[in-house]
Amino acid sequence: MNYCSQCGSQLQPEDTACRGCGRAVSATPAASSAGDFGTPSSPPPFGSPAPPASYQPPGAISPGAISPGAMSMESGYPPPPPGGYPPPPPGGYPPPPPGGYPPPGGNFPPPGGYPPPGGYPPPGGYPPPPPGGYPPPGAYPPGGGYVPPEGAYSPQGVLADWGPRALGLLIDWAVTIVVIIPFAIIGAVIGSGAIYLADLAGIAVAIFLAVQVGQNGQSPGMRTIGLKCIGQTTGQPIGAGLGIVRAIAHLVDSIICYVGWLFPLWDKNRQTLSDKIMSTVVIRVPPQKFTLMPPGA
Amino acid sequence: MIAHTTYEVDVGRLRKPAAIFLAGGLLLAHLPAGVGLPCPMRSVTGVPCPFCGVTTSVRDTFGGHLRAGLAAAPLGLLLIAAAIVVALRLGPPRMKLLRLILIAAVVAEWSFELLRFHVI
């Protein structure tokens, strides 16, 4: 029996080329008999086609020494085992089980592992955020369990209490008095119409502070204490013009026996009456060094 | 309408201010009369504001002159009672008050002061 020297397929006597790989077959008397190849004592003559895989020349490695996974250098497939593959069992192979063979073990998801159609929440169906906004980052202790820090929140930050706001106002008043005193002395010395010099200076300082609150959200006193005045809905400073209007609105806080100034004591949003009129809130920010002008101005 | 809405009062935060208010009232009763800030509205226009007379009322009440305190401003006695309740933690930490009631109370107090000062 002949075998292809390339793929090891069995060749019929009338074949001129291998039916497996197409290699031309040269008929040689030495290769025409399987018995010749199977006899270790009679090696094929020099120049004859390569023997099949089952041929073992003297001193060659036995087939059992080759690992089953060894690949042929030419085809990439392992060579057939010596003696060919075993015949099918009597009666043939068993039919596949109902439902097919189970998938091999691995990363396949189990049946039914996917969510059913329509199981996802509809667009926009997520619950709304909690009222009052989320606490600022860093409010969660590492040990677990949320402990809200003291103070009231707005979506813009921690609302400032009455005490810090009063301190900031006192600093601004101190600034105003320091500016007014020289003008008051000058007015007293000059006399006559110059008596109103101090009043004009006071109005000028009040406008100066109101513009700062409007533009940057902070007067010198608010910067020092760590306060910022922002719009209740926008979260941004209200602008120079509305800052002046807010300062005028403080008259409402004062005109009713100063009760309006006390509103942050009990108000949920810590607002004075002028804050309510102007829709502003005052929040806590990191304090800065005292400066008359805002940093970078 | 704003009058039908409620106004939430953070009562729990008022404990210290209430205690300071009561202590200030006790101190005021032993100070000479006339101590306190003048009402800007009354100083400028001559018309009392809704809260004019409260300082006098608190001083008179703590001085043992309850009738005089009531005659000066009924709101003063109401504030003293509320401050005691808050300072001693006898009430809830938060209260929702109907704005209509608050507005009516302020209007009633202002009317009382306007009558007392013979403005109307």
GROMACS .gro file of C-alpha atoms in nm:
model
  417
    1MET     CA    1   0.000   0.000   0.000
    2ASN     CA    2   0.124   0.346  -0.090
    3TYR     CA    3   0.097   0.660   0.114
    4CYS     CA    4   0.146   1.020   0.022
    5SER     CA    5   0.479   1.143   0.140
    6GLN     CA    6   0.332   1.484   0.215
    7CYS     CA    7   0.002   1.427   0.389
    8GLY     CA    8   0.014   1.058   0.457
    9SER     CA    9  -0.308   0.981   0.273
   10GLN     CA   10  -0.351   0.632   0.139
   11LEU     CA   11  -0.284   0.611  -0.234
   12GLN     CA   12  -0.442   0.375  -0.477
   13PRO     CA   13  -0.221   0.200  -0.726
   14GLU     CA   14  -0.374   0.389  -1.018
   15ASP     CA   15  -0.332   0.732  -0.854
   16THR     CA   16  -0.086   0.966  -1.018
   17ALA     CA   17  -0.144   1.239  -0.760
   18CYS     CA   18  -0.244   1.239  -0.396
   19ARG     CA   19  -0.618   1.282  -0.350
   20GLY     CA   20  -0.555   1.466  -0.024
   21CYS     CA   21  -0.295   1.723  -0.110
   22GLY     CA   22  -0.248   1.689  -0.483
   23ARG     CA   23   0.122   1.598  -0.466
   24ALA     CA   24   0.240   1.403  -0.767
   25VAL     CA   25   0.301   1.038  -0.703
   26SER     CA   26   0.596   0.869  -0.862
   27ALA     CA   27   0.559   0.497  -0.894
   28THR     CA   28   0.866   0.319  -0.768
   29PRO     CA   29   0.897  -0.048  -0.710
   30ALA     CA   30   1.038   0.011  -0.366
   31ALA     CA   31   0.739   0.216  -0.257
   32SER     CA   32   0.475  -0.003  -0.408
   33SER     CA   33   0.460  -0.247  -0.123
   34ALA     CA   34   0.360  -0.169   0.229
   35GLY     CA   35   0.552  -0.467   0.347
   36ASP     CA   36   0.872  -0.313   0.234
   37PHE     CA   37   0.810  -0.002   0.446
   38GLY     CA   38   0.702  -0.200   0.742
   39THR     CA   39   1.020  -0.400   0.748
   40PRO     CA   40   1.286  -0.221   0.949
   41SER     CA   41   1.554  -0.429   0.793
   42SER     CA   42   1.477  -0.307   0.444
   43PRO     CA   43   1.492   0.073   0.436
   44PRO     CA   44   1.375   0.249   0.122
   45PRO     CA   45   1.638   0.315  -0.132
   46PHE     CA   46   1.802   0.650  -0.153
   47GLY     CA   47   1.608   0.899  -0.363
   48SER     CA   48   1.271   0.739  -0.315
   49PRO     CA   49   0.974   0.945  -0.187
   50ALA     CA   50   0.954   1.000   0.186
   51PRO     CA   51   0.797   0.714   0.377
   52PRO     CA   52   0.455   0.753   0.542
   53ALA     CA   53   0.427   0.858   0.903
   54SER     CA   54   0.399   0.498   1.008
   55TYR     CA   55   0.744   0.419   0.870
   56GLN     CA   56   1.012   0.387   1.128
   57PRO     CA   57   1.364   0.372   1.015
   58PRO     CA   58   1.611   0.200   1.240
   59GLY     CA   59   1.689   0.410   1.547
   60ALA     CA   60   1.405   0.644   1.486
   61ILE     CA   61   1.190   0.774   1.766
   62SER     CA   62   0.889   0.561   1.834
   63PRO     CA   63   0.547   0.710   1.762
   64GLY     CA   64   0.452   0.689   2.126
   65ALA     CA   65   0.733   0.928   2.215
   66ILE     CA   66   0.577   1.206   2.005
   67SER     CA   67   0.328   1.411   2.195
   68PRO     CA   68  -0.029   1.387   2.068
   69GLY     CA   69  -0.040   1.757   2.009
   70ALA     CA   70   0.264   1.761   1.788
   71MET     CA   71   0.191   1.932   1.460
   72SER     CA   72   0.304   1.848   1.113
   73MET     CA   73   0.555   2.099   0.990
   74GLU     CA   74   0.382   2.130   0.652
   75SER     CA   75   0.005   2.110   0.701
   76GLY     CA   76  -0.025   2.246   1.052
   77TYR     CA   77  -0.240   1.953   1.160
   78PRO     CA   78  -0.128   1.667   1.379
   79PRO     CA   79  -0.046   1.362   1.182
   80PRO     CA   80  -0.292   1.075   1.202
   81PRO     CA   81  -0.216   0.821   1.470
   82PRO     CA   82  -0.035   0.509   1.367
   83GLY     CA   83  -0.278   0.263   1.227
   84GLY     CA   84  -0.531   0.532   1.148
   85TYR     CA   85  -0.826   0.650   1.354
   86PRO     CA   86  -1.031   0.394   1.545
   87PRO     CA   87  -1.341   0.271   1.370
   88PRO     CA   88  -1.679   0.395   1.489
   89PRO     CA   89  -1.844   0.182   1.754
   90PRO     CA   90  -2.092  -0.081   1.649
   91GLY     CA   91  -2.422   0.082   1.569
   92GLY     CA   92  -2.261   0.418   1.503
   93TYR     CA   93  -2.228   0.718   1.728
   94PRO     CA   94  -2.516   0.800   1.964
   95PRO     CA   95  -2.756   1.071   1.847
   96PRO     CA   96  -2.720   1.415   2.005
   97PRO     CA   97  -2.934   1.477   2.312
   98PRO     CA   98  -3.257   1.676   2.276
   99GLY     CA   99  -3.180   2.042   2.270
  100GLY     CA  100  -2.831   1.990   2.139
  101TYR     CA  101  -2.504   1.950   2.317
  102PRO     CA  102  -2.441   2.173   2.623
  103PRO     CA  103  -2.198   2.457   2.564
  104PRO     CA  104  -1.848   2.402   2.681
  105GLY     CA  105  -1.757   2.543   3.015
  106GLY     CA  106  -1.634   2.896   2.990
  107ASN     CA  107  -1.764   3.242   2.972
  108PHE     CA  108  -2.101   3.174   2.818
  109PRO     CA  109  -2.381   3.334   3.021
  110PRO     CA  110  -2.641   3.096   3.158
  111PRO     CA  111  -2.971   3.072   2.973
  112GLY     CA  112  -3.214   3.333   3.089
  113GLY     CA  113  -2.938   3.554   3.220
  114TYR     CA  114  -3.040   3.848   3.007
  115PRO     CA  115  -3.307   4.086   3.135
  116PRO     CA  116  -3.643   4.039   2.971
  117PRO     CA  117  -3.742   4.278   2.695
  118GLY     CA  118  -3.885   4.595   2.838
  119GLY     CA  119  -3.720   4.537   3.171
  120TYR     CA  120  -3.515   4.852   3.155
  121PRO     CA  121  -3.655   5.168   3.314
  122PRO     CA  122  -3.813   5.403   3.062
  123PRO     CA  123  -3.628   5.722   2.969
  124GLY     CA  124  -3.685   5.983   3.232
  125GLY     CA  125  -3.815   5.727   3.474
  126TYR     CA  126  -3.536   5.763   3.723
  127PRO     CA  127  -3.622   5.909   4.062
  128PRO     CA  128  -3.561   6.282   4.100
  129PRO     CA  129  -3.269   6.404   4.309
  130PRO     CA  130  -3.342   6.470   4.674
  131PRO     CA  131  -3.474   6.814   4.758
  132GLY     CA  132  -3.218   7.054   4.887
  133GLY     CA  133  -2.947   6.914   4.666
  134TYR     CA  134  -2.671   6.673   4.745
  135PRO     CA  135  -2.423   6.726   5.024
  136PRO     CA  136  -2.085   6.856   4.917
  137PRO     CA  137  -1.803   6.612   4.835
  138GLY     CA  138  -1.616   6.492   5.136
  139ALA     CA  139  -1.923   6.487   5.356
  140TYR     CA  140  -1.924   6.109   5.365
  141PRO     CA  141  -1.712   5.958   5.639
  142PRO     CA  142  -1.482   5.676   5.532
  143GLY     CA  143  -1.627   5.443   5.791
  144GLY     CA  144  -1.964   5.437   5.620
  145GLY     CA  145  -2.292   5.583   5.730
  146TYR     CA  146  -2.375   5.932   5.614
  147VAL     CA  147  -2.346   6.196   5.884
  148PRO     CA  148  -2.460   6.533   5.753
  149PRO     CA  149  -2.244   6.817   5.877
  150GLU     CA  150  -2.403   7.093   6.074
  151GLY     CA  151  -2.568   7.366   5.876
  152ALA     CA  152  -2.837   7.416   5.620
  153TYR     CA  153  -2.781   7.345   5.253
  154SER     CA  154  -2.887   7.505   4.935
  155PRO     CA  155  -2.806   7.370   4.589
  156GLN     CA  156  -2.520   7.621   4.586
  157GLY     CA  157  -2.360   7.525   4.917
  158VAL     CA  158  -2.383   7.554   5.293
  159LEU     CA  159  -2.596   7.846   5.398
  160ALA     CA  160  -2.434   8.096   5.628
  161ASP     CA  161  -2.579   8.142   5.974
  162TRP     CA  162  -2.668   8.468   6.136
  163GLY     CA  163  -2.352   8.490   6.347
  164PRO     CA  164  -2.093   8.488   6.067
  165ARG     CA  165  -2.309   8.723   5.864
  166ALA     CA  166  -2.324   8.966   6.155
  167LEU     CA  167  -1.947   8.946   6.193
  168GLY     CA  168  -1.895   9.021   5.825
  169LEU     CA  169  -2.131   9.316   5.852
  170LEU     CA  170  -1.943   9.450   6.155
  171ILE     CA  171  -1.616   9.440   5.959
  172ASP     CA  172  -1.779   9.630   5.673
  173TRP     CA  173  -1.913   9.884   5.919
  174ALA     CA  174  -1.564   9.921   6.065
  175VAL     CA  175  -1.428   9.987   5.716
  176THR     CA  176  -1.699  10.247   5.661
  177ILE     CA  177  -1.629  10.421   5.991
  178VAL     CA  178  -1.254  10.427   5.927
  179VAL     CA  179  -1.316  10.597   5.593
  180ILE     CA  180  -1.580  10.837   5.728
  181ILE     CA  181  -1.386  10.965   6.030
  182PRO     CA  182  -1.127  11.171   5.836
  183PHE     CA  183  -1.401  11.326   5.622
  184ALA     CA  184  -1.602  11.404   5.934
  185ILE     CA  185  -1.302  11.577   6.090
  186ILE     CA  186  -1.236  11.771   5.772
  187GLY     CA  187  -1.602  11.870   5.751
  188ALA     CA  188  -1.604  11.981   6.113
  189VAL     CA  189  -1.292  12.190   6.063
  190ILE     CA  190  -1.413  12.354   5.745
  191GLY     CA  191  -1.769  12.392   5.867
  192SER     CA  192  -2.068  12.526   5.675
  193GLY     CA  193  -2.156  12.299   5.377
  194ALA     CA  194  -1.867  12.060   5.436
  195ILE     CA  195  -2.059  11.907   5.725
  196TYR     CA  196  -2.216  11.669   5.474
  197LEU     CA  197  -1.878  11.550   5.357
  198ALA     CA  198  -1.889  11.254   5.595
  199ASP     CA  199  -2.237  11.159   5.471
  200LEU     CA  200  -2.119  11.163   5.112
  201ALA     CA  201  -1.818  10.954   5.206
  202GLY     CA  202  -2.044  10.706   5.382
  203ILE     CA  203  -2.270  10.677   5.076
  204ALA     CA  204  -1.964  10.634   4.853
  205VAL     CA  205  -1.831  10.351   5.073
  206ALA     CA  206  -2.174  10.187   5.083
  207ILE     CA  207  -2.190  10.192   4.702
  208PHE     CA  208  -1.831  10.062   4.683
  209LEU     CA  209  -1.919   9.769   4.909
  210ALA     CA  210  -2.250   9.701   4.733
  211VAL     CA  211  -2.080   9.687   4.394
  212GLN     CA  212  -1.826   9.439   4.529
  213VAL     CA  213  -2.103   9.221   4.668
  214GLY     CA  214  -2.282   9.235   4.336
  215GLN     CA  215  -1.979   9.169   4.117
  216ASN     CA  216  -1.790   8.915   4.325
  217GLY     CA  217  -2.045   8.815   4.586
  218GLN     CA  218  -1.816   8.937   4.861
  219SER     CA  219  -1.747   9.256   5.048
  220PRO     CA  220  -1.420   9.286   5.246
  221GLY     CA  221  -1.596   9.165   5.561
  222MET     CA  222  -1.758   8.872   5.380
  223ARG     CA  223  -1.423   8.772   5.228
  224THR     CA  224  -1.259   8.776   5.569
  225ILE     CA  225  -1.528   8.567   5.735
  226GLY     CA  226  -1.582   8.338   5.436
  227LEU     CA  227  -1.922   8.435   5.299
  228LYS     CA  228  -2.053   8.478   4.949
  229CYS     CA  229  -2.377   8.632   4.829
  230ILE     CA  230  -2.521   8.462   4.522
  231GLY     CA  231  -2.847   8.440   4.338
  232GLN     CA  232  -3.079   8.180   4.484
  233THR     CA  233  -3.154   8.024   4.149
  234THR     CA  234  -2.847   8.109   3.944
  235GLY     CA  235  -2.577   8.041   4.200
  236GLN     CA  236  -2.381   8.334   4.058
  237PRO     CA  237  -2.316   8.687   4.186
  238ILE     CA  238  -2.606   8.912   4.105
  239GLY     CA  239  -2.413   9.191   3.934
  240ALA     CA  240  -2.313   9.542   4.035
  241GLY     CA  241  -2.650   9.702   3.965
  242LEU     CA  242  -2.853   9.449   4.162
  243GLY     CA  243  -2.588   9.465   4.434
  244ILE     CA  244  -2.671   9.832   4.483
  245VAL     CA  245  -3.043   9.750   4.476
  246ARG     CA  246  -2.985   9.484   4.743
  247ALA     CA  247  -2.806   9.737   4.960
  248ILE     CA  248  -3.104   9.971   4.928
  249ALA     CA  249  -3.336   9.678   5.008
  250HIS     CA  250  -3.157   9.645   5.341
  251LEU     CA  251  -3.357   9.951   5.443
  252VAL     CA  252  -3.653   9.714   5.472
  253ASP     CA  253  -3.454   9.510   5.723
  254SER     CA  254  -3.383   9.820   5.927
  255ILE     CA  255  -3.704  10.015   5.900
  256ILE     CA  256  -3.910   9.771   6.107
  257CYS     CA  257  -3.700   9.808   6.420
  258TYR     CA  258  -3.419   9.607   6.256
  259VAL     CA  259  -3.626   9.290   6.272
  260GLY     CA  260  -3.541   9.207   5.911
  261TRP     CA  261  -3.177   9.162   6.008
  262LEU     CA  262  -3.281   8.890   6.253
  263PHE     CA  263  -3.460   8.677   5.995
  264PRO     CA  264  -3.159   8.447   5.928
  265LEU     CA  265  -3.196   8.330   6.287
  266TRP     CA  266  -3.508   8.132   6.212
  267ASP     CA  267  -3.549   8.138   5.836
  268LYS     CA  268  -3.509   7.808   5.654
  269ASN     CA  269  -3.293   7.968   5.382
  270ARG     CA  270  -3.111   8.199   5.627
  271GLN     CA  271  -3.235   8.500   5.434
  272THR     CA  272  -3.292   8.852   5.551
  273LEU     CA  273  -3.593   9.033   5.414
  274SER     CA  274  -3.372   9.200   5.154
  275ASP     CA  275  -3.241   8.857   5.053
  276LYS     CA  276  -3.598   8.745   5.001
  277ILE     CA  277  -3.676   9.055   4.798
  278MET     CA  278  -3.365   9.006   4.580
  279SER     CA  279  -3.380   8.622   4.575
  280THR     CA  280  -3.027   8.590   4.709
  281VAL     CA  281  -2.866   8.357   4.961
  282VAL     CA  282  -2.539   8.385   5.150
  283ILE     CA  283  -2.326   8.070   5.157
  284ARG     CA  284  -2.007   7.970   5.336
  285VAL     CA  285  -1.681   7.974   5.136
  286PRO     CA  286  -1.318   7.948   5.249
  287PRO     CA  287  -1.216   8.270   5.427
  288GLN     CA  288  -0.948   8.489   5.276
  289LYS     CA  289  -0.709   8.751   5.400
  290PHE     CA  290  -0.863   9.092   5.455
  291THR     CA  291  -0.833   9.310   5.147
  292LEU     CA  292  -1.027   9.618   5.049
  293MET     CA  293  -1.036   9.511   4.685
  294PRO     CA  294  -1.115   9.163   4.562
  295PRO     CA  295  -0.809   8.952   4.471
  296GLY     CA  296  -0.709   8.999   4.109
  297ALA     CA  297  -0.891   9.328   4.075
  298MET     CA  298  -5.141   8.331   4.678
  299ILE     CA  299  -4.856   8.379   4.925
  300ALA     CA  300  -5.092   8.406   5.221
  301HIS     CA  301  -5.203   8.045   5.179
  302THR     CA  302  -4.850   7.908   5.188
  303THR     CA  303  -4.661   7.812   5.500
  304TYR     CA  304  -4.349   7.962   5.647
  305GLU     CA  305  -4.108   7.711   5.797
  306VAL     CA  306  -3.942   7.820   6.118
  307ASP     CA  307  -3.625   7.644   6.230
  308VAL     CA  308  -3.716   7.649   6.598
  309GLY     CA  309  -3.424   7.429   6.703
  310ARG     CA  310  -3.177   7.696   6.597
  311LEU     CA  311  -3.357   7.960   6.801
  312ARG     CA  312  -3.270   7.819   7.142
  313LYS     CA  313  -2.960   8.027   7.196
  314PRO     CA  314  -3.113   8.346   7.054
  315ALA     CA  315  -3.420   8.287   7.272
  316ALA     CA  316  -3.203   8.248   7.580
  317ILE     CA  317  -3.011   8.564   7.487
  318PHE     CA  318  -3.341   8.745   7.433
  319LEU     CA  319  -3.467   8.643   7.780
  320ALA     CA  320  -3.137   8.738   7.944
  321GLY     CA  321  -3.139   9.070   7.759
  322GLY     CA  322  -3.494   9.136   7.876
  323LEU     CA  323  -3.396   9.071   8.237
  324LEU     CA  324  -3.098   9.303   8.201
  325LEU     CA  325  -3.308   9.569   8.029
  326ALA     CA  326  -3.552   9.577   8.319
  327HIS     CA  327  -3.272   9.695   8.546
  328LEU     CA  328  -3.137   9.957   8.308
  329PRO     CA  329  -3.269  10.313   8.294
  330ALA     CA  330  -3.555  10.376   8.053
  331GLY     CA  331  -3.478  10.484   7.700
  332VAL     CA  332  -3.201  10.233   7.640
  333GLY     CA  333  -3.227  10.076   7.296
  334LEU     CA  334  -3.210  10.150   6.928
  335PRO     CA  335  -3.453  10.406   6.793
  336CYS     CA  336  -3.688  10.285   6.523
  337PRO     CA  337  -3.568  10.426   6.190
  338MET     CA  338  -3.918  10.440   6.047
  339ARG     CA  339  -4.058  10.632   6.342
  340SER     CA  340  -3.753  10.857   6.359
  341VAL     CA  341  -3.782  10.957   5.995
  342THR     CA  342  -4.156  10.954   5.933
  343GLY     CA  343  -4.308  10.974   6.279
  344VAL     CA  344  -4.511  10.664   6.200
  345PRO     CA  345  -4.437  10.362   6.418
  346CYS     CA  346  -4.344  10.034   6.260
  347PRO     CA  347  -4.522   9.709   6.350
  348PHE     CA  348  -4.256   9.626   6.607
  349CYS     CA  349  -4.237   9.958   6.784
  350GLY     CA  350  -4.305   9.921   7.157
  351VAL     CA  351  -4.174   9.566   7.181
  352THR     CA  352  -3.860   9.674   7.366
  353THR     CA  353  -4.071   9.873   7.612
  354SER     CA  354  -4.310   9.584   7.652
  355VAL     CA  355  -4.032   9.335   7.728
  356ARG     CA  356  -3.867   9.571   7.975
  357ASP     CA  357  -4.196   9.639   8.157
  358THR     CA  358  -4.289   9.272   8.169
  359PHE     CA  359  -3.955   9.165   8.311
  360GLY     CA  360  -3.980   9.453   8.554
  361GLY     CA  361  -4.300   9.302   8.691
  362HIS     CA  362  -4.538   9.546   8.522
  363LEU     CA  363  -4.737   9.305   8.314
  364ARG     CA  364  -5.023   9.543   8.242
  365ALA     CA  365  -4.783   9.813   8.125
  366GLY     CA  366  -4.609   9.561   7.904
  367LEU     CA  367  -4.935   9.457   7.746
  368ALA     CA  368  -5.029   9.823   7.695
  369ALA     CA  369  -4.699   9.893   7.519
  370ALA     CA  370  -4.712   9.599   7.276
  371PRO     CA  371  -4.898   9.269   7.309
  372LEU     CA  372  -4.638   9.117   7.079
  373GLY     CA  373  -4.378   9.165   7.353
  374LEU     CA  374  -4.558   8.926   7.587
  375LEU     CA  375  -4.612   8.681   7.306
  376LEU     CA  376  -4.241   8.688   7.225
  377ILE     CA  377  -4.146   8.629   7.590
  378ALA     CA  378  -4.378   8.327   7.608
  379ALA     CA  379  -4.242   8.190   7.281
  380ALA     CA  380  -3.882   8.243   7.394
  381ILE     CA  381  -3.946   8.048   7.714
  382VAL     CA  382  -4.099   7.761   7.516
  383VAL     CA  383  -3.810   7.753   7.271
  384ALA     CA  384  -3.533   7.794   7.529
  385LEU     CA  385  -3.671   7.514   7.745
  386ARG     CA  386  -3.721   7.290   7.441
  387LEU     CA  387  -4.091   7.253   7.507
  388GLY     CA  388  -4.185   7.278   7.140
  389PRO     CA  389  -4.107   7.095   6.819
  390PRO     CA  390  -3.772   7.159   6.646
  391ARG     CA  391  -3.947   7.281   6.332
  392MET     CA  392  -4.277   7.454   6.281
  393LYS     CA  393  -4.474   7.541   5.974
  394LEU     CA  394  -4.680   7.853   6.023
  395LEU     CA  395  -4.944   7.970   5.786
  396ARG     CA  396  -4.829   8.295   5.630
  397LEU     CA  397  -5.182   8.427   5.655
  398ILE     CA  398  -5.167   8.402   6.034
  399LEU     CA  399  -4.826   8.568   6.045
  400ILE     CA  400  -4.937   8.853   5.822
  401ALA     CA  401  -5.255   8.898   6.025
  402ALA     CA  402  -5.054   8.909   6.348
  403VAL     CA  403  -4.819   9.173   6.211
  404VAL     CA  404  -5.108   9.382   6.077
  405ALA     CA  405  -5.289   9.355   6.411
  406GLU     CA  406  -4.980   9.461   6.603
  407TRP     CA  407  -4.915   9.749   6.365
  408SER     CA  408  -5.273   9.866   6.397
  409PHE     CA  409  -5.238   9.858   6.775
  410GLU     CA  410  -4.924  10.073   6.757
  411LEU     CA  411  -5.081  10.316   6.514
  412LEU     CA  412  -5.368  10.360   6.759
  413ARG     CA  413  -5.134  10.392   7.055
  414PHE     CA  414  -4.934  10.667   6.885
  415HIS     CA  415  -5.256  10.831   6.763
  416VAL     CA  416  -5.163  10.800   6.402
  417ILE     CA  417  -5.507  10.666   6.318
   0.00000   0.00000   0.00000
